[in-house]
PDB file of C-alpha atoms in Angstrom:
ATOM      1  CA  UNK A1282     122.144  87.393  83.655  1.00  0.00           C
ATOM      2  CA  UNK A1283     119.628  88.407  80.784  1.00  0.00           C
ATOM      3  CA  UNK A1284     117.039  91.047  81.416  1.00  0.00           C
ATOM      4  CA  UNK A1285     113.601  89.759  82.381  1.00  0.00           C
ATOM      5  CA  UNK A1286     110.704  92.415  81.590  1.00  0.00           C
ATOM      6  CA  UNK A1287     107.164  91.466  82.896  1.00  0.00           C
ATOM      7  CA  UNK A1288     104.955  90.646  80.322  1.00  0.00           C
ATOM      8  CA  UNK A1289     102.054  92.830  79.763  1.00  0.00           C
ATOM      9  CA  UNK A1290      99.679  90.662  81.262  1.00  0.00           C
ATOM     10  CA  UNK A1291     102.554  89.621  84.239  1.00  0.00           C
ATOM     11  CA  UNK A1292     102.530  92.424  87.339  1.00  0.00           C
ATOM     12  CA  UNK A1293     105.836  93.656  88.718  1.00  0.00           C
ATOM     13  CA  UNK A1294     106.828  92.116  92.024  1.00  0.00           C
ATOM     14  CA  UNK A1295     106.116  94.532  94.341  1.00  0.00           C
ATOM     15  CA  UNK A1296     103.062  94.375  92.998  1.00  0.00           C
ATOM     16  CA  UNK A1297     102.623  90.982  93.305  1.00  0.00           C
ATOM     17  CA  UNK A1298     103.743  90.832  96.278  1.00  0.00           C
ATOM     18  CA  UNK A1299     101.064  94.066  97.776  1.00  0.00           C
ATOM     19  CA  UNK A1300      98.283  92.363  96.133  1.00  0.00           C
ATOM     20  CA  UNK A1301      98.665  88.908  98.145  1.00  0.00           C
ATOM     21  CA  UNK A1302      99.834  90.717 101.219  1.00  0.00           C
ATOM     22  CA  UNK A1303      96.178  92.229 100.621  1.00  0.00           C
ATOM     23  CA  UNK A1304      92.792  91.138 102.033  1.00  0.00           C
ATOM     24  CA  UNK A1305      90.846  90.459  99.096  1.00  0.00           C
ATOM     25  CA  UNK A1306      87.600  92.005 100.581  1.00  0.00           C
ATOM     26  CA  UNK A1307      88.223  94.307 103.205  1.00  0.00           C
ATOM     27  CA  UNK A1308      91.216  96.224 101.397  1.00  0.00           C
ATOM     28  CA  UNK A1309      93.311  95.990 104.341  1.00  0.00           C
ATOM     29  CA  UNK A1310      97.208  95.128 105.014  1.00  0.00           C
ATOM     30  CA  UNK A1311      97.687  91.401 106.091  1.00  0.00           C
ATOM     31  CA  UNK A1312     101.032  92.662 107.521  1.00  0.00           C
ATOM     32  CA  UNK A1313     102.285  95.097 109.951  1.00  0.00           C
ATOM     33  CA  UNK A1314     103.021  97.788 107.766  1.00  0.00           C
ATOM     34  CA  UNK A1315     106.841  98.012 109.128  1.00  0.00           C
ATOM     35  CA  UNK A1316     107.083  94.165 107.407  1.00  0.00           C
ATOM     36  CA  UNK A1317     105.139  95.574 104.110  1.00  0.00           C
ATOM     37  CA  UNK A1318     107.613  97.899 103.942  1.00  0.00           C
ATOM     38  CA  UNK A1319     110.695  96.021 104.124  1.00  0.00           C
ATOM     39  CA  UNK A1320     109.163  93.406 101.965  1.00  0.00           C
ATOM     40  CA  UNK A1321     108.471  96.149  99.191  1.00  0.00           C
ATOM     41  CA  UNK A1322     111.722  97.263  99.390  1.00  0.00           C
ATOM     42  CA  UNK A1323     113.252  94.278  99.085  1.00  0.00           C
ATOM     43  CA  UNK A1324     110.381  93.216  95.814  1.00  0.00           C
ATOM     44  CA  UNK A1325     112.043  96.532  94.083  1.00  0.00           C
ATOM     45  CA  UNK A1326     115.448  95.263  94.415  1.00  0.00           C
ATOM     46  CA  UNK A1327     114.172  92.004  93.123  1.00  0.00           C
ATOM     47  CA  UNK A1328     113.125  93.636  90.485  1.00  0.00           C
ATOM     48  CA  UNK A1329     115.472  96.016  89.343  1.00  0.00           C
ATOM     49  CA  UNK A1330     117.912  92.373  89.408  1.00  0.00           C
ATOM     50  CA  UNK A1331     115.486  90.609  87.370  1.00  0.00           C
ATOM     51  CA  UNK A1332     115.626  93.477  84.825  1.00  0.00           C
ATOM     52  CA  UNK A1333     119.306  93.474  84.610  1.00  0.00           C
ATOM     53  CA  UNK A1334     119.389  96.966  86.080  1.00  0.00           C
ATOM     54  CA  UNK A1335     121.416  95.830  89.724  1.00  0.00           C
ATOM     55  CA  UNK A1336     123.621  92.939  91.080  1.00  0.00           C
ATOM     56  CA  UNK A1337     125.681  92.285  93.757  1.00  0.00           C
ATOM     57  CA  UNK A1338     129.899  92.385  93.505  1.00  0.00           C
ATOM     58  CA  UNK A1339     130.408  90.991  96.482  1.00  0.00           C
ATOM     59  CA  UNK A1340     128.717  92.056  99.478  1.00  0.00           C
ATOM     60  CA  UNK A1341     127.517  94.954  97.799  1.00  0.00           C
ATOM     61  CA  UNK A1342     124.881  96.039  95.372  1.00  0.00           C
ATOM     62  CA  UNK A1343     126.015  98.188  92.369  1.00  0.00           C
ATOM     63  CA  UNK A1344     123.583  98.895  89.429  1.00  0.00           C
ATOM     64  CA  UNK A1345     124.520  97.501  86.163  1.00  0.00           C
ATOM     65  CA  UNK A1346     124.724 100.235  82.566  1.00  0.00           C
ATOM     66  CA  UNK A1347     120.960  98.394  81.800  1.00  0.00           C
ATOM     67  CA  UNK A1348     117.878 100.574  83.025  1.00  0.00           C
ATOM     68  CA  UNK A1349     114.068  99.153  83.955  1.00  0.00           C
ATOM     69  CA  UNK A1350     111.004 100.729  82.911  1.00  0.00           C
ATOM     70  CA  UNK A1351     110.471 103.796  84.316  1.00  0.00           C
ATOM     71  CA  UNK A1352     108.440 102.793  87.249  1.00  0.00           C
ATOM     72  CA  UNK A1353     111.523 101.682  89.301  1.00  0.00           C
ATOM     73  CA  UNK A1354     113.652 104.770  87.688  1.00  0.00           C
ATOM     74  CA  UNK A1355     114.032 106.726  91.217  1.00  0.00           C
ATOM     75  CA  UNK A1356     115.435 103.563  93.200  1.00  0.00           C
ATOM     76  CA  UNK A1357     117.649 102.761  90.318  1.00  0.00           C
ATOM     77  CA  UNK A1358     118.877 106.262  90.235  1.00  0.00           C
ATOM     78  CA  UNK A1359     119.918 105.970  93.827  1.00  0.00           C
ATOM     79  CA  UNK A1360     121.646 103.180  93.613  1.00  0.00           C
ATOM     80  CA  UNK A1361     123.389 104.511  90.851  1.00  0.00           C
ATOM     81  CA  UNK A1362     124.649 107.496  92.550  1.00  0.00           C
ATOM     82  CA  UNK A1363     125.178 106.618  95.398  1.00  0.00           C
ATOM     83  CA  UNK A1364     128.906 107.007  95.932  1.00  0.00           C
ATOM     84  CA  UNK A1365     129.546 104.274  98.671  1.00  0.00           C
ATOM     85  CA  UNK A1366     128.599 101.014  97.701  1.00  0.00           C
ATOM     86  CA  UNK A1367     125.848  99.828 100.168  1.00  0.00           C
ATOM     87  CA  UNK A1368     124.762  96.018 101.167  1.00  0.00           C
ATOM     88  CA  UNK A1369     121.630  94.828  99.815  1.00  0.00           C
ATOM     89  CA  UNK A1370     120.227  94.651 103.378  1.00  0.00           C
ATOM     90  CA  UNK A1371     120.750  98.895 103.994  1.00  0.00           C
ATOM     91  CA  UNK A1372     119.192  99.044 100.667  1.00  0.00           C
ATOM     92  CA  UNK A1373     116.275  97.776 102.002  1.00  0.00           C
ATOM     93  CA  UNK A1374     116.546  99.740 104.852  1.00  0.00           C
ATOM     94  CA  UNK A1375     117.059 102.926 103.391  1.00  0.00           C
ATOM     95  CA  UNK A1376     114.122 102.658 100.650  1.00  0.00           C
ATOM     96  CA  UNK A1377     111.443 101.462 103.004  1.00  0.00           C
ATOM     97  CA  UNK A1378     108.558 103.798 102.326  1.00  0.00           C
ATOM     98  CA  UNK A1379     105.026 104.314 103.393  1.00  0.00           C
ATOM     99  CA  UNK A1380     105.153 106.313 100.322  1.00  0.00           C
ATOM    100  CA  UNK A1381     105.948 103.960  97.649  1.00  0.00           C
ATOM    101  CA  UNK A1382     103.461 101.166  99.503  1.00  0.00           C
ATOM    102  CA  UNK A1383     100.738 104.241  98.451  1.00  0.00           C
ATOM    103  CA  UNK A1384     102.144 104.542  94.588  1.00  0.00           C
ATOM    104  CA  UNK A1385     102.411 100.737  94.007  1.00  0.00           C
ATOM    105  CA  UNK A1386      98.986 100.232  95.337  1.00  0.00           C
ATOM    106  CA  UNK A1387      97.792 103.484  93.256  1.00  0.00           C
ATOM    107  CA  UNK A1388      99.246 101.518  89.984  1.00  0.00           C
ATOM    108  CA  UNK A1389      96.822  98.716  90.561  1.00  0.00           C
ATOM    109  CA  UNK A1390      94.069 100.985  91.307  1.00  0.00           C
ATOM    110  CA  UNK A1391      94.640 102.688  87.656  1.00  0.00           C
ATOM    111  CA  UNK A1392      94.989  99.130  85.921  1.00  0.00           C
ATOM    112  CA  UNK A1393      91.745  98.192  87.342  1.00  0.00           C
ATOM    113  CA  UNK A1394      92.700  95.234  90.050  1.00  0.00           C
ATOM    114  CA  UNK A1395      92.178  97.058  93.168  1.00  0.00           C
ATOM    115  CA  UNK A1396      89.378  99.943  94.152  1.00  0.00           C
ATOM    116  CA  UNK A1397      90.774 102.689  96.505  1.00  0.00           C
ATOM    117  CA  UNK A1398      88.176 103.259  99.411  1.00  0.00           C
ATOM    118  CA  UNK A1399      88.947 106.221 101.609  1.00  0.00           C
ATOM    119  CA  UNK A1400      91.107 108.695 102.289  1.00  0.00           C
ATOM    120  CA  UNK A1401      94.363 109.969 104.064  1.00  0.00           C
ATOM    121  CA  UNK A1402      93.518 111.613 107.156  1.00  0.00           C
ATOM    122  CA  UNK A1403      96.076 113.989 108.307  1.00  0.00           C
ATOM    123  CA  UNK A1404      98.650 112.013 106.192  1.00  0.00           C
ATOM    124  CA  UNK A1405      97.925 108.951 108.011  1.00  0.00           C
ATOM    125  CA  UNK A1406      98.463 105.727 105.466  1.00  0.00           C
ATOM    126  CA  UNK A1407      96.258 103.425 106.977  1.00  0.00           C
ATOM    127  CA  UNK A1408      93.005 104.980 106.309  1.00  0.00           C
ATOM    128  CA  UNK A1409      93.246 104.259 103.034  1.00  0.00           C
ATOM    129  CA  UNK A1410      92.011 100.536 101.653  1.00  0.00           C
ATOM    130  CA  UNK A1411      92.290  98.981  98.632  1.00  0.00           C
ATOM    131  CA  UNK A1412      89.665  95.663  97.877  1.00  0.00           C
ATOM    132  CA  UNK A1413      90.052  93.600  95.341  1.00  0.00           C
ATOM    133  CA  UNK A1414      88.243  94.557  91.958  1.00  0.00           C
ATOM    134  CA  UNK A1415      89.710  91.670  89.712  1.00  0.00           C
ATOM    135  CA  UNK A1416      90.488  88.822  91.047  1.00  0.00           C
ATOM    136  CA  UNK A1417      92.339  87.251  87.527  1.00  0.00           C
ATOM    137  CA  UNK A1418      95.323  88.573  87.848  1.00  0.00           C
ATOM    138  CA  UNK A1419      95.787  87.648  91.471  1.00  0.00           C
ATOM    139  CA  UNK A1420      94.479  83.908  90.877  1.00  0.00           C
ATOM    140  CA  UNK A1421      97.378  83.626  88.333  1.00  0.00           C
ATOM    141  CA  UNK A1422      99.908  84.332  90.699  1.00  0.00           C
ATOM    142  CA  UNK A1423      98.550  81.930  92.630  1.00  0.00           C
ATOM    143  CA  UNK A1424      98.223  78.927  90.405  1.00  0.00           C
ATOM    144  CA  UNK A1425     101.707  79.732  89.466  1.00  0.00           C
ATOM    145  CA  UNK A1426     103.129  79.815  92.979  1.00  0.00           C
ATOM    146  CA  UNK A1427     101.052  76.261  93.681  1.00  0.00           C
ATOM    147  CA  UNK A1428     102.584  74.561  90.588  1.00  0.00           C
ATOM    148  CA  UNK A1429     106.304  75.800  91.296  1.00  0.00           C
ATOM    149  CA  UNK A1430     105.541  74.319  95.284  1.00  0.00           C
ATOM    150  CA  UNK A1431     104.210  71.149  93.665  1.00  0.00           C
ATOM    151  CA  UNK A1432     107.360  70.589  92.006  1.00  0.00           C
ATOM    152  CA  UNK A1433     106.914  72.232  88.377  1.00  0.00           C
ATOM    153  CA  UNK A1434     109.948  73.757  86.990  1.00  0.00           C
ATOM    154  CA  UNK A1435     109.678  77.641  88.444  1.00  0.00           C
ATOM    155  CA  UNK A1436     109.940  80.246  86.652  1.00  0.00           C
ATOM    156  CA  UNK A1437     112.878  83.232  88.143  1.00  0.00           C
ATOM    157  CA  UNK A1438     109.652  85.936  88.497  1.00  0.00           C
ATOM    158  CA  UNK A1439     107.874  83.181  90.569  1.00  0.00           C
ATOM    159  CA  UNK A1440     111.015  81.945  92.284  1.00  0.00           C
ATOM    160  CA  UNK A1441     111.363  85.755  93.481  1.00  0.00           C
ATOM    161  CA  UNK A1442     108.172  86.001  94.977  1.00  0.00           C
ATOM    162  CA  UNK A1443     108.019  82.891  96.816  1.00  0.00           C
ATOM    163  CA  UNK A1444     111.190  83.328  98.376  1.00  0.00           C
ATOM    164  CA  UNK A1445     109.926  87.269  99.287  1.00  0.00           C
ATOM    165  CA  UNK A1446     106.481  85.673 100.394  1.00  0.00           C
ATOM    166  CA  UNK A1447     108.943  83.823 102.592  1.00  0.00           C
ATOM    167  CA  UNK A1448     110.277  86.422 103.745  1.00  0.00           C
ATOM    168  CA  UNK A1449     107.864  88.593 105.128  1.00  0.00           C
ATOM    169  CA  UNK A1450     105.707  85.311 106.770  1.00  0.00           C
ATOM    170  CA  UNK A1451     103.258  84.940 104.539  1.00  0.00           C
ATOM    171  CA  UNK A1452     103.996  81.634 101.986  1.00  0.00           C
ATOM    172  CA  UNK A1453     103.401  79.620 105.324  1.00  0.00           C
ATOM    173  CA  UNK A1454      99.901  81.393 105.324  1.00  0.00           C
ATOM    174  CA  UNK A1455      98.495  81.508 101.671  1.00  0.00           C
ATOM    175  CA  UNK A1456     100.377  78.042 101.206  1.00  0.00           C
ATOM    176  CA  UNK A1457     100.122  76.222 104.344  1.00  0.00           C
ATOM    177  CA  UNK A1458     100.613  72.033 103.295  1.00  0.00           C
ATOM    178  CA  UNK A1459     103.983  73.488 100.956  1.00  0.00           C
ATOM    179  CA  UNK A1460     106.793  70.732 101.342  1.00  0.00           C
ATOM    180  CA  UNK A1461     109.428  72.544 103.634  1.00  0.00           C
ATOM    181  CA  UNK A1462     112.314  71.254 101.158  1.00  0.00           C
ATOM    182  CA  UNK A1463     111.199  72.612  98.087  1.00  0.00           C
ATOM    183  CA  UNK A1464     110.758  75.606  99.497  1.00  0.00           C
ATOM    184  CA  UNK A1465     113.905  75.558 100.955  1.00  0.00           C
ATOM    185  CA  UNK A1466     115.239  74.987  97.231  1.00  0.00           C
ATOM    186  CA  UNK A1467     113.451  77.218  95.977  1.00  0.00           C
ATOM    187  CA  UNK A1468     114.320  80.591  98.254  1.00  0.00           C
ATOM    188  CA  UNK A1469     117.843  79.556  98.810  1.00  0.00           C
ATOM    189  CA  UNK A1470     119.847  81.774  96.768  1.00  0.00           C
ATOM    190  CA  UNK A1471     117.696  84.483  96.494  1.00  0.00           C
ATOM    191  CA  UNK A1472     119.637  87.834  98.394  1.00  0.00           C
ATOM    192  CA  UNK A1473     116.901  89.764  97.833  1.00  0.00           C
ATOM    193  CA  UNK A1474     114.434  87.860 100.220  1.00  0.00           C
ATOM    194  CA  UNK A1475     117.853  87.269 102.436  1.00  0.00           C
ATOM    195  CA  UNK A1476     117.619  91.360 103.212  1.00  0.00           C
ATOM    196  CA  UNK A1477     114.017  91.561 104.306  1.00  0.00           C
ATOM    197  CA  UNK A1478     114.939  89.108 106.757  1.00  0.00           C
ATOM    198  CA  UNK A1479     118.030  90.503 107.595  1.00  0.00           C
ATOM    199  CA  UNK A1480     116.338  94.096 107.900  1.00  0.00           C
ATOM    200  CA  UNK A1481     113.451  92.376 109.530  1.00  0.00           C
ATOM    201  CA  UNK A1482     115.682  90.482 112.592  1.00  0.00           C
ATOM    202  CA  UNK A1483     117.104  93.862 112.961  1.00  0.00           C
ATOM    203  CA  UNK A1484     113.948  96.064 113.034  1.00  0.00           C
ATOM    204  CA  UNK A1485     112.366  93.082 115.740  1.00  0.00           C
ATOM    205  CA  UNK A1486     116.010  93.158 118.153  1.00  0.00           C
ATOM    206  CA  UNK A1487     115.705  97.081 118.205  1.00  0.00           C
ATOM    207  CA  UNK A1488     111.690  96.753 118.947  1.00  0.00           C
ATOM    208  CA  UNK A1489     112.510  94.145 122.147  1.00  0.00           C
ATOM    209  CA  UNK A1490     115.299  96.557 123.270  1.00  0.00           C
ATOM    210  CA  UNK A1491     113.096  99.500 123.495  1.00  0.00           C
ATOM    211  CA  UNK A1492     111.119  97.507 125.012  1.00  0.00           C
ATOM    212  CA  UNK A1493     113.031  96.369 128.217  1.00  0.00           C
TER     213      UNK A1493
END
């Protein structure tokens, strides 16, 4: 697999992803934040594979003698050194972070797509928001999501983040008249996406236990 870098003017998929998982105006999550977590971690792994940095041998995930920008340094790191070999589903599990929702958000902030309004209060995420500033690069994404669902040959960045829209519920949302089947094409193969719902089911069975 060759390395795939974003382009300057292209955002990194968990970016991507936290921007339409976003409400343009108000700032706020369109997800439960235990989703936007698991959907995060599952855009970094994304990532790191479109980069060339990870892959899977197997069941397992191993990372590859190529290294990403440093942005994605400290995920690729554990991976690395990690000396069992983990499944890319307890990957996701185990870098699900309220934290690293905060830094990827704080990256768009500094390149001037988002505004952050408010503040942490006792070290509580949600009191922070982050509205949209720019709309461009967000209306991109978008027209290139809308052309791959129309049938246009798809790109693997946009491939990714439909099949992690997927994912996490929200393609059927921002996308509602998509054709089933070419999503179906589309997401199939991507293990990635296949964690966040694996992580997902899990997180949702444990939720109804404690629940009865």
């Amino acid at each position: 697999m060759n390395a795939e870098t974003p382009k300057a003017e292209e955002l990194s998929l968990p970016q991507a992803l936290l921007l339409l998982a976003t409400n343009d105006k108000n700032g706020e999550a369109e997800l439960p934040v235990v989703v936007l977590k698991a959907a995060l971690a599952g855009a970094i792994l994304a990532e790191l594979h479109l980069r060339g940095a990870v892959g899977l041998q197997g069941k397992h995930l191993r990372a590859t003698g190529n290294a990403p920008q440093p942005d994605f340094q400290h995920q690729l790191d554990l991976i690395r050194d990690k000396s069992r070999p983990h499944t890319p589903k307890r990957w996701v599990s185990m870098l699900e972070s309220r934290a690293e929702l905060h830094r990827v958000y704080e990256g768009m902030v500094s390149l001037g797509i988002l505004e952050h309004v408010g503040e942490k209060h006792l070290g509580l995420f949600g009191a922070t928001r982050y509205p949209e500033k720019d709309h461009a690069p967000e209306a991109a994404i978008l027209q290139k999501i809308q052309a791959a669902l129309g049938g246009s040959l798809s790109d693997s960045r946009t491939t990714a983040l439909i099949a992690l829209l997927q994912a996490a519920g929200l393609l059927d949302r921002l996308f509602p008249a998509a054709d089933q089947n070419r999503v179906r094409q589309l997401v199939k193969d991507h293990w990635p996406s296949r964690a966040v719902t694996d992580e997902l089911r899990m997180i949702r069975l444990a939720e109804a236990e404690a629940a009865t």
